Short mmCIF file of C-alpha atoms in Angstrom, two decimals:
data_model
loop_
_atom_site.label_atom_id
_atom_site.label_comp_id
_atom_site.label_asym_id
_atom_site.label_seq_id
_atom_site.Cartn_x
_atom_site.Cartn_y
_atom_site.Cartn_z
CA UNK A 1 -6.80 -22.01 18.76
CA UNK A 2 -3.62 -20.07 19.08
CA UNK A 3 -2.97 -16.38 18.57
CA UNK A 4 0.51 -15.31 17.40
CA UNK A 5 1.45 -11.28 18.22
CA UNK A 6 4.59 -10.16 16.62
CA UNK A 7 5.17 -6.42 17.45
CA UNK A 8 8.29 -4.27 18.00
CA UNK A 9 6.39 -1.73 20.53
CA UNK A 10 4.69 -2.01 23.77
CA UNK A 11 2.24 -4.61 24.31
CA UNK A 12 -0.06 -4.04 26.99
CA UNK A 13 -2.02 -6.83 29.29
CA UNK A 14 -3.48 -5.55 32.66
CA UNK A 15 -0.75 -2.98 32.95
CA UNK A 16 2.12 -5.24 32.50
CA UNK A 17 4.53 -3.84 29.88
CA UNK A 18 6.29 -6.66 27.53
CA UNK A 19 8.53 -6.16 24.45
CA UNK A 20 8.45 -9.55 22.63
CA UNK A 21 6.50 -12.20 20.54
CA UNK A 22 3.53 -13.69 22.34
CA UNK A 23 2.01 -16.66 21.83
CA UNK A 24 -1.52 -16.72 23.40
CA UNK A 25 -3.51 -19.81 23.87
CA UNK A 26 -7.38 -19.08 24.20
CA UNK A 27 -7.50 -21.89 27.10
CA UNK A 28 -4.68 -20.54 28.78
CA UNK A 29 -6.19 -16.78 28.52
CA UNK A 30 -9.74 -18.15 29.83
CA UNK A 31 -7.56 -19.73 32.72
CA UNK A 32 -5.79 -16.30 33.62
CA UNK A 33 -9.27 -14.81 33.71
CA UNK A 34 -10.49 -17.67 36.09
CA UNK A 35 -7.64 -16.92 38.24
CA UNK A 36 -8.31 -13.19 38.27
CA UNK A 37 -5.11 -12.16 36.55
CA UNK A 38 -6.89 -10.78 33.10
CA UNK A 39 -10.30 -8.76 33.39
CA UNK A 40 -11.59 -10.38 29.88
CA UNK A 41 -12.46 -13.95 28.80
CA UNK A 42 -10.83 -13.05 25.32
CA UNK A 43 -7.66 -11.66 24.52
CA UNK A 44 -9.86 -9.13 21.81
CA UNK A 45 -12.94 -7.54 21.93
CA UNK A 46 -13.45 -8.27 18.36
CA UNK A 47 -11.68 -9.56 14.90
CA UNK A 48 -11.98 -7.61 11.95
CA UNK A 49 -10.82 -8.71 8.66
CA UNK A 50 -9.46 -6.31 6.10
CA UNK A 51 -10.25 -8.87 3.20
CA UNK A 52 -8.16 -11.06 1.26
CA UNK A 53 -4.63 -10.20 0.12
CA UNK A 54 -4.14 -11.49 -3.52
CA UNK A 55 -0.88 -12.76 -4.98
CA UNK A 56 0.83 -11.31 -8.15
CA UNK A 57 -1.22 -11.87 -11.53
CA UNK A 58 -0.79 -15.36 -13.02
CA UNK A 59 -0.81 -15.80 -16.72
CA UNK A 60 -2.09 -18.81 -18.15
CA UNK A 61 -1.72 -20.15 -21.44
CA UNK A 62 -3.38 -23.56 -23.08
CA UNK A 63 -1.72 -25.88 -25.35
CA UNK A 64 -3.75 -28.73 -27.61
CA UNK A 65 -2.45 -32.44 -27.49
CA UNK A 66 0.27 -31.33 -30.43
CA UNK A 67 1.93 -28.80 -28.01
CA UNK A 68 0.37 -25.67 -29.90
CA UNK A 69 -0.94 -22.88 -28.09
CA UNK A 70 -4.92 -22.55 -28.30
CA UNK A 71 -6.54 -19.13 -27.53
CA UNK A 72 -8.40 -19.01 -24.14
CA UNK A 73 -11.71 -17.96 -25.86
CA UNK A 74 -11.47 -20.91 -28.23
CA UNK A 75 -10.09 -23.69 -25.89
CA UNK A 76 -12.31 -26.75 -25.21
CA UNK A 77 -11.39 -26.84 -21.40
CA UNK A 78 -13.03 -30.29 -21.19
CA UNK A 79 -10.90 -32.03 -23.83
CA UNK A 80 -7.45 -32.78 -23.71
CA UNK A 81 -5.99 -29.22 -23.13
CA UNK A 82 -2.51 -28.53 -21.11
CA UNK A 83 -2.11 -25.71 -19.27
CA UNK A 84 1.05 -23.69 -18.83
CA UNK A 85 2.33 -20.60 -16.82
CA UNK A 86 3.42 -17.76 -18.70
CA UNK A 87 6.13 -15.35 -17.52
CA UNK A 88 5.14 -11.54 -17.15
CA UNK A 89 7.68 -10.53 -19.88
CA UNK A 90 6.21 -12.64 -22.35
CA UNK A 91 2.53 -11.13 -22.05
CA UNK A 92 1.09 -7.78 -23.53
CA UNK A 93 -2.23 -6.50 -22.83
CA UNK A 94 -4.66 -5.95 -25.91
CA UNK A 95 -7.91 -4.17 -25.17
CA UNK A 96 -9.46 -5.61 -22.18
CA UNK A 97 -7.34 -8.78 -22.63
CA UNK A 98 -3.79 -10.38 -22.09
CA UNK A 99 -2.07 -12.23 -24.96
CA UNK A 100 1.03 -13.85 -26.23
CA UNK A 101 3.85 -11.13 -27.00
CA UNK A 102 4.94 -13.18 -29.76
CA UNK A 103 1.37 -14.32 -31.05
CA UNK A 104 -1.24 -11.52 -29.99
CA UNK A 105 -4.09 -14.20 -31.46
CA UNK A 106 -3.66 -16.22 -28.33
CA UNK A 107 -5.76 -14.80 -25.54
CA UNK A 108 -4.56 -15.83 -21.83
CA UNK A 109 -6.35 -16.16 -18.68
CA UNK A 110 -5.00 -13.38 -16.28
CA UNK A 111 -6.07 -14.22 -12.51
CA UNK A 112 -4.73 -13.11 -9.30
CA UNK A 113 -4.95 -15.94 -6.70
CA UNK A 114 -5.45 -15.61 -2.97
CA UNK A 115 -2.13 -15.90 -1.06
CA UNK A 116 -1.24 -19.79 -0.12
CA UNK A 117 1.64 -21.90 0.78
CA UNK A 118 0.29 -24.33 -1.85
CA UNK A 119 0.79 -22.01 -4.69
CA UNK A 120 3.68 -20.80 -3.54
CA UNK A 121 2.83 -16.85 -3.98
CA UNK A 122 3.07 -16.04 -0.38
CA UNK A 123 4.89 -12.85 0.36
CA UNK A 124 6.28 -13.27 4.05
CA UNK A 125 5.26 -9.92 5.71
CA UNK A 126 8.31 -10.53 7.96
CA UNK A 127 10.75 -9.70 5.11
CA UNK A 128 8.64 -6.76 4.13
CA UNK A 129 8.66 -5.44 7.86
CA UNK A 130 12.54 -6.13 8.17
CA UNK A 131 13.21 -3.94 4.96
CA UNK A 132 10.74 -1.32 5.21
CA UNK A 133 9.10 -1.43 8.83
CA UNK A 134 5.86 -2.33 10.14
CA UNK A 135 4.17 0.86 9.45
CA UNK A 136 5.08 1.17 5.81
CA UNK A 137 3.40 -2.14 5.22
CA UNK A 138 0.44 -1.45 7.46
CA UNK A 139 -0.03 1.74 5.42
CA UNK A 140 0.73 0.32 2.14
CA UNK A 141 -1.85 -2.16 2.78
CA UNK A 142 -4.29 0.36 3.59
CA UNK A 143 -3.34 3.10 1.04
CA UNK A 144 -1.03 5.72 2.12
CA UNK A 145 1.98 7.58 0.61
CA UNK A 146 5.31 8.41 3.07
CA UNK A 147 4.91 11.39 5.46
CA UNK A 148 7.83 14.08 5.37
CA UNK A 149 5.58 16.95 6.08
CA UNK A 150 6.64 17.05 9.71
CA UNK A 151 10.41 16.38 9.62
CA UNK A 152 10.98 18.08 6.23
CA UNK A 153 13.04 16.62 3.36
CA UNK A 154 16.00 14.77 3.57
CA UNK A 155 19.42 16.42 4.34
CA UNK A 156 22.01 16.05 1.39
CA UNK A 157 23.56 12.59 3.31
CA UNK A 158 20.37 11.11 2.90
CA UNK A 159 19.20 11.32 6.64
CA UNK A 160 16.89 13.98 8.54
CA UNK A 161 17.17 16.53 11.08
CA UNK A 162 16.52 16.26 14.46
CA UNK A 163 13.35 17.34 15.76
CA UNK A 164 10.69 18.81 13.51
CA UNK A 165 9.80 21.86 11.09
CA UNK A 166 7.01 23.02 13.43
CA UNK A 167 7.04 26.28 15.01
CA UNK A 168 5.10 27.31 18.33
CA UNK A 169 3.00 30.42 16.43
CA UNK A 170 -0.47 30.56 16.95
CA UNK A 171 -2.52 28.75 14.37
CA UNK A 172 -5.00 30.16 12.07
CA UNK A 173 -8.66 29.98 11.99
CA UNK A 174 -8.04 28.16 8.52
CA UNK A 175 -5.42 25.72 10.05
CA UNK A 176 -7.58 25.17 12.74
CA UNK A 177 -10.85 24.29 10.62
CA UNK A 178 -8.44 21.64 8.52
CA UNK A 179 -7.31 19.79 11.54
CA UNK A 180 -10.80 19.75 13.02
CA UNK A 181 -12.43 18.23 9.99
CA UNK A 182 -9.73 15.85 9.97
CA UNK A 183 -9.94 14.77 13.55
CA UNK A 184 -13.77 14.69 12.87
CA UNK A 185 -13.57 12.52 9.69
CA UNK A 186 -10.56 10.05 11.01
CA UNK A 187 -12.89 9.29 14.46
CA UNK A 188 -15.74 8.79 12.47
CA UNK A 189 -14.07 6.20 10.02
CA UNK A 190 -11.83 4.40 12.85
CA UNK A 191 -15.29 3.64 14.92
CA UNK A 192 -16.81 2.48 11.77
CA UNK A 193 -13.60 0.57 10.79
CA UNK A 194 -13.47 2.37 7.44
CA UNK A 195 -9.55 2.81 7.74
CA UNK A 196 -8.77 3.42 4.17
CA UNK A 197 -11.05 6.67 4.25
CA UNK A 198 -9.92 7.49 7.65
CA UNK A 199 -6.33 7.43 5.95
CA UNK A 200 -7.77 9.45 2.86
CA UNK A 201 -9.10 12.13 5.25
CA UNK A 202 -5.27 12.51 6.46
CA UNK A 203 -4.12 12.79 3.17
CA UNK A 204 -6.39 15.49 2.56
CA UNK A 205 -4.93 17.58 5.66
CA UNK A 206 -1.14 16.63 4.39
CA UNK A 207 -2.10 18.12 1.09
CA UNK A 208 -3.65 21.38 2.67
CA UNK A 209 -0.69 21.73 5.09
CA UNK A 210 1.88 21.60 2.30
CA UNK A 211 0.50 24.78 1.20
CA UNK A 212 1.06 26.35 4.66
CA UNK A 213 3.99 28.68 4.97
CA UNK A 214 4.28 27.70 8.82
CA UNK A 215 3.11 24.64 10.84
CA UNK A 216 2.16 25.56 14.21
CA UNK A 217 3.30 22.74 16.77
CA UNK A 218 -0.28 22.74 18.07
CA UNK A 219 -1.64 21.59 15.05
CA UNK A 220 1.17 19.02 14.17
CA UNK A 221 0.61 17.38 17.52
CA UNK A 222 -2.88 16.96 17.26
CA UNK A 223 -2.24 15.48 13.93
CA UNK A 224 0.44 12.76 15.18
CA UNK A 225 -2.46 11.46 17.40
CA UNK A 226 -4.43 10.76 14.35
CA UNK A 227 -1.54 9.22 12.79
CA UNK A 228 -0.91 6.72 15.83
CA UNK A 229 -3.88 4.32 15.28
CA UNK A 230 -2.65 3.77 11.70
CA UNK A 231 1.37 3.93 12.25
CA UNK A 232 2.17 3.87 15.81
CA UNK A 233 5.86 3.35 15.44
CA UNK A 234 6.10 6.59 13.20
CA UNK A 235 3.92 8.62 15.57
CA UNK A 236 5.89 7.76 18.74
CA UNK A 237 8.81 9.00 16.54
CA UNK A 238 7.37 12.07 15.77
CA UNK A 239 5.86 12.30 19.34
CA UNK A 240 9.49 12.45 20.87
CA UNK A 241 10.94 14.82 18.14
CA UNK A 242 8.13 17.22 19.08
CA UNK A 243 9.57 17.45 22.83
CA UNK A 244 7.61 15.04 24.64
CA UNK A 245 9.47 12.43 26.98
CA UNK A 246 6.22 10.20 27.80
CA UNK A 247 4.45 7.70 25.08
CA UNK A 248 1.37 9.45 23.61
CA UNK A 249 -0.52 5.83 24.01
CA UNK A 250 -1.03 7.71 27.53
CA UNK A 251 -2.38 10.74 25.96
CA UNK A 252 -6.23 11.13 25.04
CA UNK A 253 -7.13 10.95 21.77
CA UNK A 254 -7.98 14.70 20.45
CA UNK A 255 -11.78 15.49 20.02
CA UNK A 256 -13.18 17.70 17.11
CA UNK A 257 -14.48 21.15 18.31
CA UNK A 258 -17.76 21.68 16.52
CA UNK A 259 -17.18 25.51 16.24
CA UNK A 260 -14.58 24.51 13.23
CA UNK A 261 -16.76 22.15 11.51
CA UNK A 262 -19.04 24.88 10.23
CA UNK A 263 -18.94 25.78 6.66
CA UNK A 264 -17.93 29.35 6.11
CA UNK A 265 -19.70 29.62 2.75
CA UNK A 266 -22.94 28.74 1.88
CA UNK A 267 -24.71 27.84 -1.79
CA UNK A 268 -27.51 30.21 -2.12
CA UNK A 269 -30.29 29.71 -4.47
CA UNK A 270 -31.30 32.42 -7.08
CA UNK A 271 -34.96 32.86 -8.29
CA UNK A 272 -35.85 35.29 -11.24
CA UNK A 273 -39.21 36.22 -11.02
CA UNK A 274 -40.12 33.33 -8.72
CA UNK A 275 -38.17 30.81 -11.16
CA UNK A 276 -34.97 28.99 -10.23
CA UNK A 277 -32.14 30.30 -12.50
CA UNK A 278 -28.81 29.02 -10.42
CA UNK A 279 -27.03 29.49 -7.17
CA UNK A 280 -24.32 31.80 -6.07
CA UNK A 281 -21.67 31.25 -3.18
CA UNK A 282 -22.18 33.72 -0.43
CA UNK A 283 -20.20 33.98 3.11
CA UNK A 284 -22.41 33.11 5.95
CA UNK A 285 -24.07 36.29 7.38
CA UNK A 286 -23.87 37.99 3.82
CA UNK A 287 -26.05 40.91 3.17
CA UNK A 288 -28.99 41.31 0.49
CA UNK A 289 -26.99 44.05 -1.26
CA UNK A 290 -23.69 41.86 -1.54
CA UNK A 291 -25.51 38.86 -2.44
CA UNK A 292 -27.09 40.59 -5.31
CA UNK A 293 -23.98 42.10 -6.57
CA UNK A 294 -22.86 38.53 -6.62
CA UNK A 295 -25.85 37.65 -9.00
CA UNK A 296 -25.07 40.83 -10.90
CA UNK A 297 -21.49 39.44 -11.56
CA UNK A 298 -22.60 35.83 -12.28
CA UNK A 299 -22.14 35.20 -16.02
CA UNK A 300 -25.03 32.82 -15.96
CA UNK A 301 -27.64 34.97 -13.79
CA UNK A 302 -26.74 38.37 -14.91
CA UNK A 303 -28.07 37.82 -18.60
CA UNK A 304 -31.94 37.53 -16.77
CA UNK A 305 -31.15 41.07 -15.42
CA UNK A 306 -29.61 42.84 -18.70
CA UNK A 307 -32.07 45.59 -19.73
CA UNK A 308 -34.61 45.06 -17.08
CA UNK A 309 -35.54 46.98 -14.03
CA UNK A 310 -35.63 45.52 -10.60
CA UNK A 311 -39.16 45.73 -9.31
CA UNK A 312 -38.52 43.86 -5.80
CA UNK A 313 -35.90 41.73 -3.91
CA UNK A 314 -37.13 39.19 -1.63
CA UNK A 315 -34.04 37.81 0.15
CA UNK A 316 -34.12 35.08 3.02
CA UNK A 317 -30.53 35.17 4.54
CA UNK A 318 -29.04 32.14 3.77
CA UNK A 319 -31.80 30.46 2.14
CA UNK A 320 -32.99 32.43 -1.19
CA UNK A 321 -32.86 35.35 -3.18
CA UNK A 322 -35.91 36.03 -5.45
CA UNK A 323 -35.35 38.85 -7.88
CA UNK A 324 -38.43 40.45 -9.06
CA UNK A 325 -38.11 42.19 -12.46
CA UNK A 326 -40.07 44.96 -13.86
CA UNK A 327 -40.99 45.76 -17.57
CA UNK A 328 -38.99 49.00 -17.84
CA UNK A 329 -35.72 48.82 -19.98
CA UNK A 330 -33.38 50.32 -18.00
CA UNK A 331 -29.86 49.53 -16.49
CA UNK A 332 -29.70 46.38 -14.45
CA UNK A 333 -29.44 46.82 -10.81
CA UNK A 334 -31.21 49.93 -10.56
CA UNK A 335 -34.44 50.11 -8.48
#
């Protein structure tokens, strides 16, 4: 077996830095192991397949021996039926099916075949890399949009400014919480090889960060680390723009601080006379008075208090609030 590795960035083998296309024969690699050049018998610890990449959808029509189109749902495929590939511009969608644009009564077979040279539906990744870059291809396949948060919008001539839009100010607690939740999620998903959801977590961070008035450099720096396993070229560029001279490949991956992972709000169940009636959102450490005030202001819960006296309140902080009502017909909220 032969592994072909095409990369534009640095490839590391036992401390040697190389920047080229490498052809690694398994037998040669094991020979390297036997003579002590490398420390493992295999070039990779494991192989993880993202799945099969499908080609473009292909539309197939059927014709009888007389050359007339036959709808796919009525064609006798065991008889003398000829198949014809129909170009996309001659196809329209009708309900859940695809039909001929010129004759909607002729239903077609729509199928995306896996890429193979025999079908001629292969898209050469080298062409995509040449036009858009390796990071763009990688992230497109894993589902991700462009990142312009850190460098800002393009200049009028279409180029990007030097450096970044990050500042040296101290981050807020909410910014730190958003970052560390992203770190925790991306780390967990990378370890579980769930790369698409790791990307989704970074997109959630991006959506939140676009709403910030300022981008603290310390926050952006950590985010670039999270981006690097997915888009190493882009991350290296941003890393240098942030003022670093060494590759981030030599820096430790960030760790989530559990202090920022705690939710500041709690869903508090509310009972009226011991019967569950709903919930309210409270801040951690909320007092009984504040919790009851929120109940009194809640549209669904306050109706149970109208015209009733409050005989007793049983409050377990962060767990439950039970309001015991009396029979008196007096204003709600008064003991």
